[in-house]
Short mmCIF file of C-alpha atoms and ligand atoms in Angstrom, two decimals:
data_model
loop_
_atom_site.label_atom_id
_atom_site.label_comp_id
_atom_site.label_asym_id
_atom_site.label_seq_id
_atom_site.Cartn_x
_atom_site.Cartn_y
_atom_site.Cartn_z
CA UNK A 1 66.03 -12.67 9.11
CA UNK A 2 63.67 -14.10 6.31
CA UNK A 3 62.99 -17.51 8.03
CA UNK A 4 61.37 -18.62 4.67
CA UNK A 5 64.84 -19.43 3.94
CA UNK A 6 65.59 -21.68 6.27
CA UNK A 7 66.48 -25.13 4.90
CA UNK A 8 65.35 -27.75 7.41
CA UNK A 9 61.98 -28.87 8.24
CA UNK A 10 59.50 -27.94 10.58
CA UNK A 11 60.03 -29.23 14.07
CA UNK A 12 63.25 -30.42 13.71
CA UNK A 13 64.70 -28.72 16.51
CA UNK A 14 62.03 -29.89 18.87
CA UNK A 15 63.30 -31.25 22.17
CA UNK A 16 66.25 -29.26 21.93
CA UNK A 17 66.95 -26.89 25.13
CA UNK A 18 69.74 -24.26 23.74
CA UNK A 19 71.35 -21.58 25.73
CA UNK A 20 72.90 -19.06 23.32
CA UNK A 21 75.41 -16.43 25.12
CA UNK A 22 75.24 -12.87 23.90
CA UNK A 23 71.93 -13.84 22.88
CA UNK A 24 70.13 -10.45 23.06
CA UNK A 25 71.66 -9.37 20.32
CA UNK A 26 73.94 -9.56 16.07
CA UNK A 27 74.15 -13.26 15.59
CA UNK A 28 73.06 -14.67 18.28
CA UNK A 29 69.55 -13.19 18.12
CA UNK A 30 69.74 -14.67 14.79
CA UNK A 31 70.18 -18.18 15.60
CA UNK A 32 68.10 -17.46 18.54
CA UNK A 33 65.05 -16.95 15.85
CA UNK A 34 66.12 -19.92 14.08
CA UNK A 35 66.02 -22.50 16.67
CA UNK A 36 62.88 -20.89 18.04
CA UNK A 37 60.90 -21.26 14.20
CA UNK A 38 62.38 -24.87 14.11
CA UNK A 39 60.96 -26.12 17.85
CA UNK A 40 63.69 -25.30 20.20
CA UNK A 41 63.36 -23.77 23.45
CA UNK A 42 66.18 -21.08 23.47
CA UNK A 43 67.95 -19.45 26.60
CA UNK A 44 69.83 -16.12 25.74
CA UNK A 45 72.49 -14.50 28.40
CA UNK A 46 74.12 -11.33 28.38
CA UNK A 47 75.16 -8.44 31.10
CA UNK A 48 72.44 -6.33 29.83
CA UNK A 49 69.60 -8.18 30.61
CA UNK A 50 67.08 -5.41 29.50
CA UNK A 51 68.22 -5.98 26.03
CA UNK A 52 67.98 -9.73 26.42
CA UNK A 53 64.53 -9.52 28.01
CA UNK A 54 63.28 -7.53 25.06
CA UNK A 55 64.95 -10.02 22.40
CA UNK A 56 63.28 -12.97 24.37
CA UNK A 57 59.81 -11.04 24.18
CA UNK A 58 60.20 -9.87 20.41
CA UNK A 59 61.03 -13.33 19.18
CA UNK A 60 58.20 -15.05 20.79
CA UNK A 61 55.83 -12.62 20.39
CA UNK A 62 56.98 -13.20 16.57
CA UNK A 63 56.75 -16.88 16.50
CA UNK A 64 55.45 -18.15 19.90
CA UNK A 65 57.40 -20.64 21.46
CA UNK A 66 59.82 -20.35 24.60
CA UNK A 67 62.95 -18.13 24.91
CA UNK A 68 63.97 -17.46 28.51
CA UNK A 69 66.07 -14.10 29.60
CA UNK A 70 69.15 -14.46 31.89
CA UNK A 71 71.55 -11.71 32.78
CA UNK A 72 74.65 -13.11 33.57
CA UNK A 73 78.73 -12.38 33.22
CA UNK A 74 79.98 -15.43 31.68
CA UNK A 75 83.62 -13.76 33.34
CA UNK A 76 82.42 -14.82 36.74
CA UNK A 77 82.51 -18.71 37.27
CA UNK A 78 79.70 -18.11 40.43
CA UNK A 79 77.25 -16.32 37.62
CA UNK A 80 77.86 -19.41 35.12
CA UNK A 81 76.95 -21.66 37.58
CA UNK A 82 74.01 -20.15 39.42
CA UNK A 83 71.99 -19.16 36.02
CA UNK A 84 72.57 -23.41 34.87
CA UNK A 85 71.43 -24.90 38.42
CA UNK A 86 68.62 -22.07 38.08
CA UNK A 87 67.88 -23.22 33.83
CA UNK A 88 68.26 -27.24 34.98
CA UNK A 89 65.99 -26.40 37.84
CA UNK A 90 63.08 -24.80 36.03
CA UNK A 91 62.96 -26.01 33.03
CA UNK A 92 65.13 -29.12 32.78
CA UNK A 93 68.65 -29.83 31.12
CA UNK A 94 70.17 -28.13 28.55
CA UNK A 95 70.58 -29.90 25.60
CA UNK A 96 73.08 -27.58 23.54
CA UNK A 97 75.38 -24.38 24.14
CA UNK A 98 76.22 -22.05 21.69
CA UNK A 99 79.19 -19.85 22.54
CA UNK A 100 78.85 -16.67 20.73
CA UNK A 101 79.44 -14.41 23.53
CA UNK A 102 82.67 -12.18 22.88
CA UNK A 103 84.48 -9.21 23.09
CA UNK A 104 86.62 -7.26 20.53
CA UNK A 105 87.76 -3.72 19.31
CA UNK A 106 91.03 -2.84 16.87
CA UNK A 107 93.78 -1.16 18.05
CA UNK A 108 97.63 -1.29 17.49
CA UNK A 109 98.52 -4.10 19.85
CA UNK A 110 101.22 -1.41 21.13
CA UNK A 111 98.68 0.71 22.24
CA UNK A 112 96.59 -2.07 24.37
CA UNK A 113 97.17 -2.30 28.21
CA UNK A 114 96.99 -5.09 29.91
CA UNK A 115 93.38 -4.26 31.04
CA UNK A 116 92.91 -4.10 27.22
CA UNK A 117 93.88 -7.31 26.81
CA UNK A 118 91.95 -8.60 29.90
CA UNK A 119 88.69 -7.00 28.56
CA UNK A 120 88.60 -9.43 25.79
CA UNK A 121 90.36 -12.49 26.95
CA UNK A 122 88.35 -12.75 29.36
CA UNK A 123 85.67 -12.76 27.92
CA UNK A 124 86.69 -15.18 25.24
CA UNK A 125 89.20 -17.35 25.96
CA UNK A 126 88.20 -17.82 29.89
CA UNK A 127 84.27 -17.23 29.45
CA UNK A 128 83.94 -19.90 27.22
CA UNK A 129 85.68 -22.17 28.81
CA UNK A 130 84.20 -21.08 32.22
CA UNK A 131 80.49 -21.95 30.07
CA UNK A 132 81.70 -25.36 28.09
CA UNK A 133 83.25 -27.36 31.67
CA UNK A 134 80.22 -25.85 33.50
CA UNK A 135 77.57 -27.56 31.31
CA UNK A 136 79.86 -30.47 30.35
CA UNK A 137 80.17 -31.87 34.03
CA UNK A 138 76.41 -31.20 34.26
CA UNK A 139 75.76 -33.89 31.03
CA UNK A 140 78.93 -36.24 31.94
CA UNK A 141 77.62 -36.53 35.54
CA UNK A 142 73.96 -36.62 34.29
CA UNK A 143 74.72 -38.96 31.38
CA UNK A 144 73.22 -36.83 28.80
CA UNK A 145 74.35 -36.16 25.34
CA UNK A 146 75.16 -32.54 24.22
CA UNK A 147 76.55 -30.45 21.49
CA UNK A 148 78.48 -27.38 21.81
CA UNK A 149 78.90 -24.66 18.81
CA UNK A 150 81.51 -22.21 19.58
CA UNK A 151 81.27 -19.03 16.73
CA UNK A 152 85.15 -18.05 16.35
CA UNK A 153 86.96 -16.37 13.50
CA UNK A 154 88.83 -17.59 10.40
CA UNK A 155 91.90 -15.87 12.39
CA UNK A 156 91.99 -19.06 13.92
CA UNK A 157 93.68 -20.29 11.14
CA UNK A 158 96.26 -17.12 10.19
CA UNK A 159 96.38 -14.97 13.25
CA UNK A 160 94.40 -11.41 13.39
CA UNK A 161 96.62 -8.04 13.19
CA UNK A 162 94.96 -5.81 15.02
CA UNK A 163 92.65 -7.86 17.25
CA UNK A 164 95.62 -9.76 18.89
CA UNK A 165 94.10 -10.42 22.11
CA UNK A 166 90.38 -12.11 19.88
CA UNK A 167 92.73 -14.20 17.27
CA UNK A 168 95.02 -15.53 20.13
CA UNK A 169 91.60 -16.33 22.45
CA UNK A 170 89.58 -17.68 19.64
CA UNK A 171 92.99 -19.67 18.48
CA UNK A 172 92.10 -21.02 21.82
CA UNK A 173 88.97 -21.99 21.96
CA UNK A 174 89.24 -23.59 18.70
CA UNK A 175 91.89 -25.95 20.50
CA UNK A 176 89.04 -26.53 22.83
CA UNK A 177 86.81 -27.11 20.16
CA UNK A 178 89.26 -30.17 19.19
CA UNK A 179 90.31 -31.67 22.26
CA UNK A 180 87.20 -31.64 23.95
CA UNK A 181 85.63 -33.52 20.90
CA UNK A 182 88.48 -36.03 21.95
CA UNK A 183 87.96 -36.47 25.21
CA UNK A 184 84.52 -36.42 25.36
CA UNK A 185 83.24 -37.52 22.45
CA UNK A 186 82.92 -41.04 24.89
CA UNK A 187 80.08 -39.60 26.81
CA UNK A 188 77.69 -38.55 23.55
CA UNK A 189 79.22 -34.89 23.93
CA UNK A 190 80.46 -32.97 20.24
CA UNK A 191 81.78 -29.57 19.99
CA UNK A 192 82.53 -27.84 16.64
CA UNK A 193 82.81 -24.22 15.27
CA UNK A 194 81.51 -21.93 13.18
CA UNK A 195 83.99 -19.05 11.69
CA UNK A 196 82.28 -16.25 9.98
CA UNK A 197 83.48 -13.60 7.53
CA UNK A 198 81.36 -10.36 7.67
CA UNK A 199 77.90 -10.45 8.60
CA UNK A 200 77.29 -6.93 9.77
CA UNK A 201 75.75 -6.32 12.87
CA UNK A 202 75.47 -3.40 15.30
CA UNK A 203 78.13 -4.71 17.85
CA UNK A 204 81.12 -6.16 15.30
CA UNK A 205 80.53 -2.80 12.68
CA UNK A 206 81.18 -0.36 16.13
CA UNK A 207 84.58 -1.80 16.97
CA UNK A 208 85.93 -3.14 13.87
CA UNK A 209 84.79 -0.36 11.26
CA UNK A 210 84.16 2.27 13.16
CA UNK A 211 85.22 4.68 10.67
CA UNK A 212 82.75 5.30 7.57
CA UNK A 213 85.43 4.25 5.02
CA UNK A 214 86.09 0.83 6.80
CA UNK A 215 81.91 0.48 7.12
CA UNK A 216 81.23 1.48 3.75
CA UNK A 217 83.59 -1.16 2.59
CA UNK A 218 82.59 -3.77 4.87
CA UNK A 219 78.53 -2.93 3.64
CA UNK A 220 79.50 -3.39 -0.10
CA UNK A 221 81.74 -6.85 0.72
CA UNK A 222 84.66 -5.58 -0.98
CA UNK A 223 87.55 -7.82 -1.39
CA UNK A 224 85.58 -10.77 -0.84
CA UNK A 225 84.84 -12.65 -3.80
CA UNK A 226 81.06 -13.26 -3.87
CA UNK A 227 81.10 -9.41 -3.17
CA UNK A 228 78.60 -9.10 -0.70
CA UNK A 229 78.53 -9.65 3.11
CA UNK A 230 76.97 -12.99 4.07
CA UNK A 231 73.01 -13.27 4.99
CA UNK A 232 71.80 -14.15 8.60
CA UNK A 233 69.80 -17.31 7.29
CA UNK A 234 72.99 -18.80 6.11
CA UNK A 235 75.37 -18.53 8.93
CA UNK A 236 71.47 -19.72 11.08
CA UNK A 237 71.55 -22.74 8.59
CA UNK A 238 74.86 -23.70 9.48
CA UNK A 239 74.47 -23.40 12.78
CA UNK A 240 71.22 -25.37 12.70
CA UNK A 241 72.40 -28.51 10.67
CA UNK A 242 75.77 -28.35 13.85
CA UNK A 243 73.25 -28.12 16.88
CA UNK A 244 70.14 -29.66 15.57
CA UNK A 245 69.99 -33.75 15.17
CA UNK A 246 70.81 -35.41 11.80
CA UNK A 247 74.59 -35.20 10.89
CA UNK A 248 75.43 -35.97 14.66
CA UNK A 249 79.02 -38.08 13.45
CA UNK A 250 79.87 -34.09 12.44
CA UNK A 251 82.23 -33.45 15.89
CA UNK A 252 85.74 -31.65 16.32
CA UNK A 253 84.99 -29.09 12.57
CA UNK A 254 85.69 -25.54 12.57
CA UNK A 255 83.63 -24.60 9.41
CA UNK A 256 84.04 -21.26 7.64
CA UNK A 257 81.26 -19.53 6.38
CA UNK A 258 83.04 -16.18 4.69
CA UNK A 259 81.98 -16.23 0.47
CA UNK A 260 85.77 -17.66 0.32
CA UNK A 261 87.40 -14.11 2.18
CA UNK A 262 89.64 -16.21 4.12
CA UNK A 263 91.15 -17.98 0.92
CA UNK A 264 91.51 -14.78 -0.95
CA UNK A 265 92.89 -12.27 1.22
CA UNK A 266 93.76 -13.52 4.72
CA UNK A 267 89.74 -11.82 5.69
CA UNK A 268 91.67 -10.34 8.78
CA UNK A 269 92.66 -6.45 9.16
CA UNK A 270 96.37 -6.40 7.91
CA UNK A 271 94.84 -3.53 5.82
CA UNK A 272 95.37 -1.18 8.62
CA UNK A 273 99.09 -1.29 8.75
CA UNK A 274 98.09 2.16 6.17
CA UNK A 275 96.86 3.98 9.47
CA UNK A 276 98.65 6.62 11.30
CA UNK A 277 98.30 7.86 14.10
CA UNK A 278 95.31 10.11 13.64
CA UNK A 279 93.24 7.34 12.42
CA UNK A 280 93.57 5.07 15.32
CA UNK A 281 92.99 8.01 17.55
CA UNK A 282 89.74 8.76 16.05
CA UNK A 283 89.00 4.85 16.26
CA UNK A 284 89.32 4.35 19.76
CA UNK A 285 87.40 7.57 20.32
CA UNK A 286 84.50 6.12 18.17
CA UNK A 287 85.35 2.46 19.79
CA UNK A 288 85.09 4.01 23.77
CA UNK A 289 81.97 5.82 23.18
CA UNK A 290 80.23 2.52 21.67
CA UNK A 291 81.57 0.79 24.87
CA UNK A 292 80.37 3.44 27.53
CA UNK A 293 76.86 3.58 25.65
CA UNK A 294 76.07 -0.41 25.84
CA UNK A 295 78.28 -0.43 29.73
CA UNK A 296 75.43 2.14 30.57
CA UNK A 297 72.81 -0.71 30.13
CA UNK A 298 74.58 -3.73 31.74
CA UNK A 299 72.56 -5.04 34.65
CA UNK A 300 75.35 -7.19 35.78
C1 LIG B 1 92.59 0.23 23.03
C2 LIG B 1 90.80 -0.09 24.46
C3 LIG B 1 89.88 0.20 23.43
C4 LIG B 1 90.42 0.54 22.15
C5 LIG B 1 88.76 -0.27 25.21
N1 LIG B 1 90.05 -0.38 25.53
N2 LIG B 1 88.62 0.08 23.92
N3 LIG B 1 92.13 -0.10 24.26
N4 LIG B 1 91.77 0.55 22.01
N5 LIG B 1 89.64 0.84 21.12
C6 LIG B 1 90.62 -0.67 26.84
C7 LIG B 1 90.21 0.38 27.87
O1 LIG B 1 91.00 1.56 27.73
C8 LIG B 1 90.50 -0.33 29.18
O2 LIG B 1 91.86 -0.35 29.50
C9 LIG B 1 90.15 -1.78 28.83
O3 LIG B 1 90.11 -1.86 27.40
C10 LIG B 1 88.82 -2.19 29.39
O4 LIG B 1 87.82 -1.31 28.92
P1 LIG B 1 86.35 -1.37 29.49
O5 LIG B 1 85.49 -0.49 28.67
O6 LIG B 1 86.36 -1.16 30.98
O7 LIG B 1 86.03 -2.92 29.21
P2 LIG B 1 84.80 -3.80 29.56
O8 LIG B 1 83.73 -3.04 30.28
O9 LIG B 1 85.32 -5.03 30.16
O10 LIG B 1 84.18 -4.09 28.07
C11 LIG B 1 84.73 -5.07 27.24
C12 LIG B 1 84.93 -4.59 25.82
C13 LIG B 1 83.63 -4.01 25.22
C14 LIG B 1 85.44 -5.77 25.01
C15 LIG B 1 85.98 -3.47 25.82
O11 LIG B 1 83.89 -3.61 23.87
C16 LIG B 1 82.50 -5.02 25.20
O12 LIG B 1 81.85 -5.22 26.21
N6 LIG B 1 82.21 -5.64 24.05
C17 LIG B 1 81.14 -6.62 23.88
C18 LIG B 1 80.56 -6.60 22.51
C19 LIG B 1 81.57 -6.71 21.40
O13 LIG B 1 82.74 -6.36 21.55
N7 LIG B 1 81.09 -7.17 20.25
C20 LIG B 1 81.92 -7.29 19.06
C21 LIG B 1 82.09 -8.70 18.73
S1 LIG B 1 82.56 -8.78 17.07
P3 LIG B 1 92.56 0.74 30.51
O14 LIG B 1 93.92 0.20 30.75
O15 LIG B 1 92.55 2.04 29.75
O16 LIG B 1 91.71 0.79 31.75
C22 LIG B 1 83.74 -9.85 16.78
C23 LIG B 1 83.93 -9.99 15.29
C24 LIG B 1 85.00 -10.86 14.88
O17 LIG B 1 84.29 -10.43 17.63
C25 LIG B 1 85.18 -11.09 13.38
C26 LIG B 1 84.82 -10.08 12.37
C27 LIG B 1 85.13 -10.49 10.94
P1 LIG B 2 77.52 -8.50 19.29
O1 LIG B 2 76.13 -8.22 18.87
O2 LIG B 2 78.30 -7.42 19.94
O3 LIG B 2 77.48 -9.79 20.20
C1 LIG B 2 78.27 -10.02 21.31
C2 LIG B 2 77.37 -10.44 22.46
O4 LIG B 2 78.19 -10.97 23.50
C3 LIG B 2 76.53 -9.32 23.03
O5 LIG B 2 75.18 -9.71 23.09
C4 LIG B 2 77.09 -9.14 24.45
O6 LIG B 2 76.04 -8.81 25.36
C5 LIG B 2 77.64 -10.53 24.72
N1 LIG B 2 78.68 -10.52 25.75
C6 LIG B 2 79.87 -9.87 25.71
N2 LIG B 2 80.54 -10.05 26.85
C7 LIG B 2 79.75 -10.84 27.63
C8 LIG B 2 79.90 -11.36 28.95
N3 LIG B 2 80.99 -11.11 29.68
N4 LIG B 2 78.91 -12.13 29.45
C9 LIG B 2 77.79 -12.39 28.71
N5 LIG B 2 77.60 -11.93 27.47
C10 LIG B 2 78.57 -11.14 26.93
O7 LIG B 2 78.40 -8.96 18.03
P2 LIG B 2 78.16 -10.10 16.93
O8 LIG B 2 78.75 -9.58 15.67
O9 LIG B 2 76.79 -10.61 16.95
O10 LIG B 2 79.16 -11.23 17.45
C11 LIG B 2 78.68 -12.51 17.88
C12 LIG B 2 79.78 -13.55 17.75
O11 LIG B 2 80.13 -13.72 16.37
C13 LIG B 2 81.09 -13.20 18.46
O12 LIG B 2 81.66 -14.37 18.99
C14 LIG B 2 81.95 -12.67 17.34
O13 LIG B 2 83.32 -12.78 17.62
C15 LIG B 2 81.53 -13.61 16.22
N6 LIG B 2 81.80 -13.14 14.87
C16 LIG B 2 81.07 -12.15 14.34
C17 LIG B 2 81.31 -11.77 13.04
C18 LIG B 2 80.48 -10.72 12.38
O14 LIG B 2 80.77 -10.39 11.23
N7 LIG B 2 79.46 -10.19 13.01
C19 LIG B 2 82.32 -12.39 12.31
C20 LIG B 2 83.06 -13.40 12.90
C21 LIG B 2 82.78 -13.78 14.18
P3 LIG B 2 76.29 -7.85 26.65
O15 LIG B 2 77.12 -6.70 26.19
O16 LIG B 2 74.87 -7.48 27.03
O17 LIG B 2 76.95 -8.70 27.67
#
C-alpha cells in the first residue's frame, strides 16, 4: 500500500491496541500497515503463524512500531480465549477487534457437503462470534470502551449464488453487527461493518476466480462502474476513520466500499449460472490445490 495516501493525521491511532484476525495476510495486512503508520499497536492471528510472524516482522521492520504474532483457530473457543488472557496479560487490553478472518470458495451449492458448509461457517458465522463475546465480556466486565469492525460482503444485502454458506454467515454477522450495537452500545462498546467489492488479493482471487477468464475480469474491474478494482488505501481509510477515534457516534453501519458494483449489478456471482459442468470441475480442482498448499503451512 502507498501510505502517502492515507487521509488522517499522524498519531491518530495512538493508544489504540487492535487485534486484526487473518492478519498475516490480503486485507488484513493492509489495515494492519495502516494502523501501525498511524500509532497503533496491532495484533494479527491466523492458523499459519509462520506467515503471521513474517507479516508482523515485515511491517515493523517497514515502519517500526509494535505488531505482535499469534497463531490461533478462531473455530476453537479454548484458542480465542487463551491468545486474549495471554494479549491482556502482556501487553494490556485490547482496545479494538477487527474481524476479517474468513473462509470461502464457489461451488454449486448442490455440490457442497455438509463438511463444505462447515468449513466456512465455521469459520465465519461461529468464529466471529466466538472472537466479538470473547473480547466484549473482557471490556463490559473491565469497563472499557471498544469498537469492533467486522469486514463482510455486500451479499449481506442480496444473498450470494454460489458462496451460499459466506452470504448466509456474513448475513449473520451483519445481524450481529446491529444488535450488538443495541445492546451494548450502554457500556461505550460500537460495532459496524465494512463490505467490500473487489480488492484483489492472493486468498479471495484463488477461490473466487480461479479460472483466468474470471481473474482477468476481476483485474480489469469489469462490470463495475468506476472500472477498476478498489485500492488498499481506501478500503484502510475506511477502516481507519470506523476503528480510530473521531466519528465515535458512527455505531450499528454496514458501509460498502465497491465503486457502486453492488448498485449496478447485484456485485455477487449470479454470472456463473453459464457454467457447466466442466467448468466447476476444473474450479474445485484449482480451489483444493490452493487449500492443501496454505493447510500445508497451518501451525494450528
Ligand atoms: C466444494 C469444497 C471446495 C470446493 C473445499 N471443499 N473446497 N467443496 N467445492 N471448491 C470442501 C472439501 O471437499 C471438504 O468437504 C470441506 O470443504 C472442508 O475442506 P478442508 O480443505 O478440509 O477445509 P478446511 O481445512 O477447514 O479449510 C477451510 C476452507 C479453506 C474455507 C475450505 O479454503 C480456507 O482455509 N480458507 C481460508 C482463506 C480464504 O478462504 N480466503 C478467501 C476469503 S475471500 P468433504 O465433505 O469433501 O470432506 C472472501 C471474499 C468475499 O471471503 C467477497 C469477494 C467479492
Ligand atoms: P485472505 O488473504 O485469504 O484472508 C483470510 C484470512 O483469514 C487469512 O489470513 C487466514 O489465515 C485467516 N483465517 C481463515 N480461517 C481462519 C481461522 N479459522 N482462524 C484464524 N484465521 C483464519 O483473503 P482476503 O481477501 O484478504 O479476505 C479478508 C476479508 O475480506 C474476509 O473476511 C473476506 O470475506 C473479506 N472480503 C474480501 C474481499 C476481497 O475482494 N478481497 C471482498 C469482500 C470481502 P490462515 O489461513 O493462516 O488461518
Amino acid at each position: 500500500m502507498d501510505t502517502s495516501k492515507l487521509m488522517f493525521r499522524d498519531g491518530l491511532m495512538k493508544g489504540e491496541r487492535i487485534l486484526i484476525t487473518g492478519g498475516g495476510t490480503g486485507l488484513g495486512k493492509e489495515m494492519a500497515e495502516g494502523f501501525l503508520t498511524l500509532g497503533a499497536e496491532v495484533h494479527i492471528c491466523g492458523r499459519r503463524g509462520g506467515v503471521c510472524e513474517e507479516t508482523a516482522a515485515e511491517l515493523m521492520d517497514k515502519h517500526g512500531g509494535k505488531v505482535v504474532p499469534h497463531a490461533c483457530d478462531i473455530r476453537v473457543g479454548e484458542a480465542i480465549t487463551d491468545m486474549n488472557d495471554e494479549i491482556w496479560a502482556k501487553h494490556g487490553p485490547l482496545t479494538g477487534l477487527v474481524n476479517n478472518a474468513a473462509g470461502n470458495f464457489i461451488s454449486r451449492t448442490e455440490d457442497l457437503s455438509i463438511r463444505g458448509f462447515d468449513a466456512i461457517a465455521n469459520i465465519v458465522f461461529r468464529g466471529s462470534f466466538y472472537m466479538t463475546h470473547d473480547i466484549g465480556k473482557r471490556w463490559i466486565d473491565q469497563k472499557l470502551k471498544g469498537s469492533v469492525c467486522s469486514i463482510l460482503t455486500t451479499w449481506v444485502w442480496n444473498g450470494g449464488p454460489f458462496v451460499v454458506p459466506s452470504a448466509m454467515s456474513k448475513a449473520a454477522v451483519n445481524t450481529m453487527t446491529q444488535s450488538l450495537a443495541v445492546e451494548w452500545g450502554r457500556y461505550g462498546l460500537r460495532f459496524n461493518a465494512i463490505a467490500p467489492g473487489p480488492f484483489p488479493t492472493e486468498g479471495m482471487s484463488k477461490r473466487l476466480s480461479p479460472d483466468a477468464d474470471g481473474a482477468e475480469r476481476m483485474e480489469r474491474g469489469i462490470a463495475n462502474p468506476m472500472g477498476r478494482v478498489g485500492e488498499m488505501h481506501e478500503l484502510v481509510n475506511l477502516a481507519v476513520l470506523l476503528m480510530g477515534s473521531g466519528a465515535d457516534y458512527i455505531n450499528g453501519q454496514t458501509i460498502a466500499i465497491d465503486g457502486g458494483m453492488y448498485n449496478a449489478s447485484g456485485g455477487n456471482f449470479s454470472a456463473l449460472t453459464a457454467w457447466g459442468d466442466d467448468q466447476w470441475t476444473a474450479a474445485r480442482e484449482a480451489i483444493e490445490s490452493t487449500n492443501a498448499k496454505d493447510k500445508a503451512k497451518r501451525t494450528v
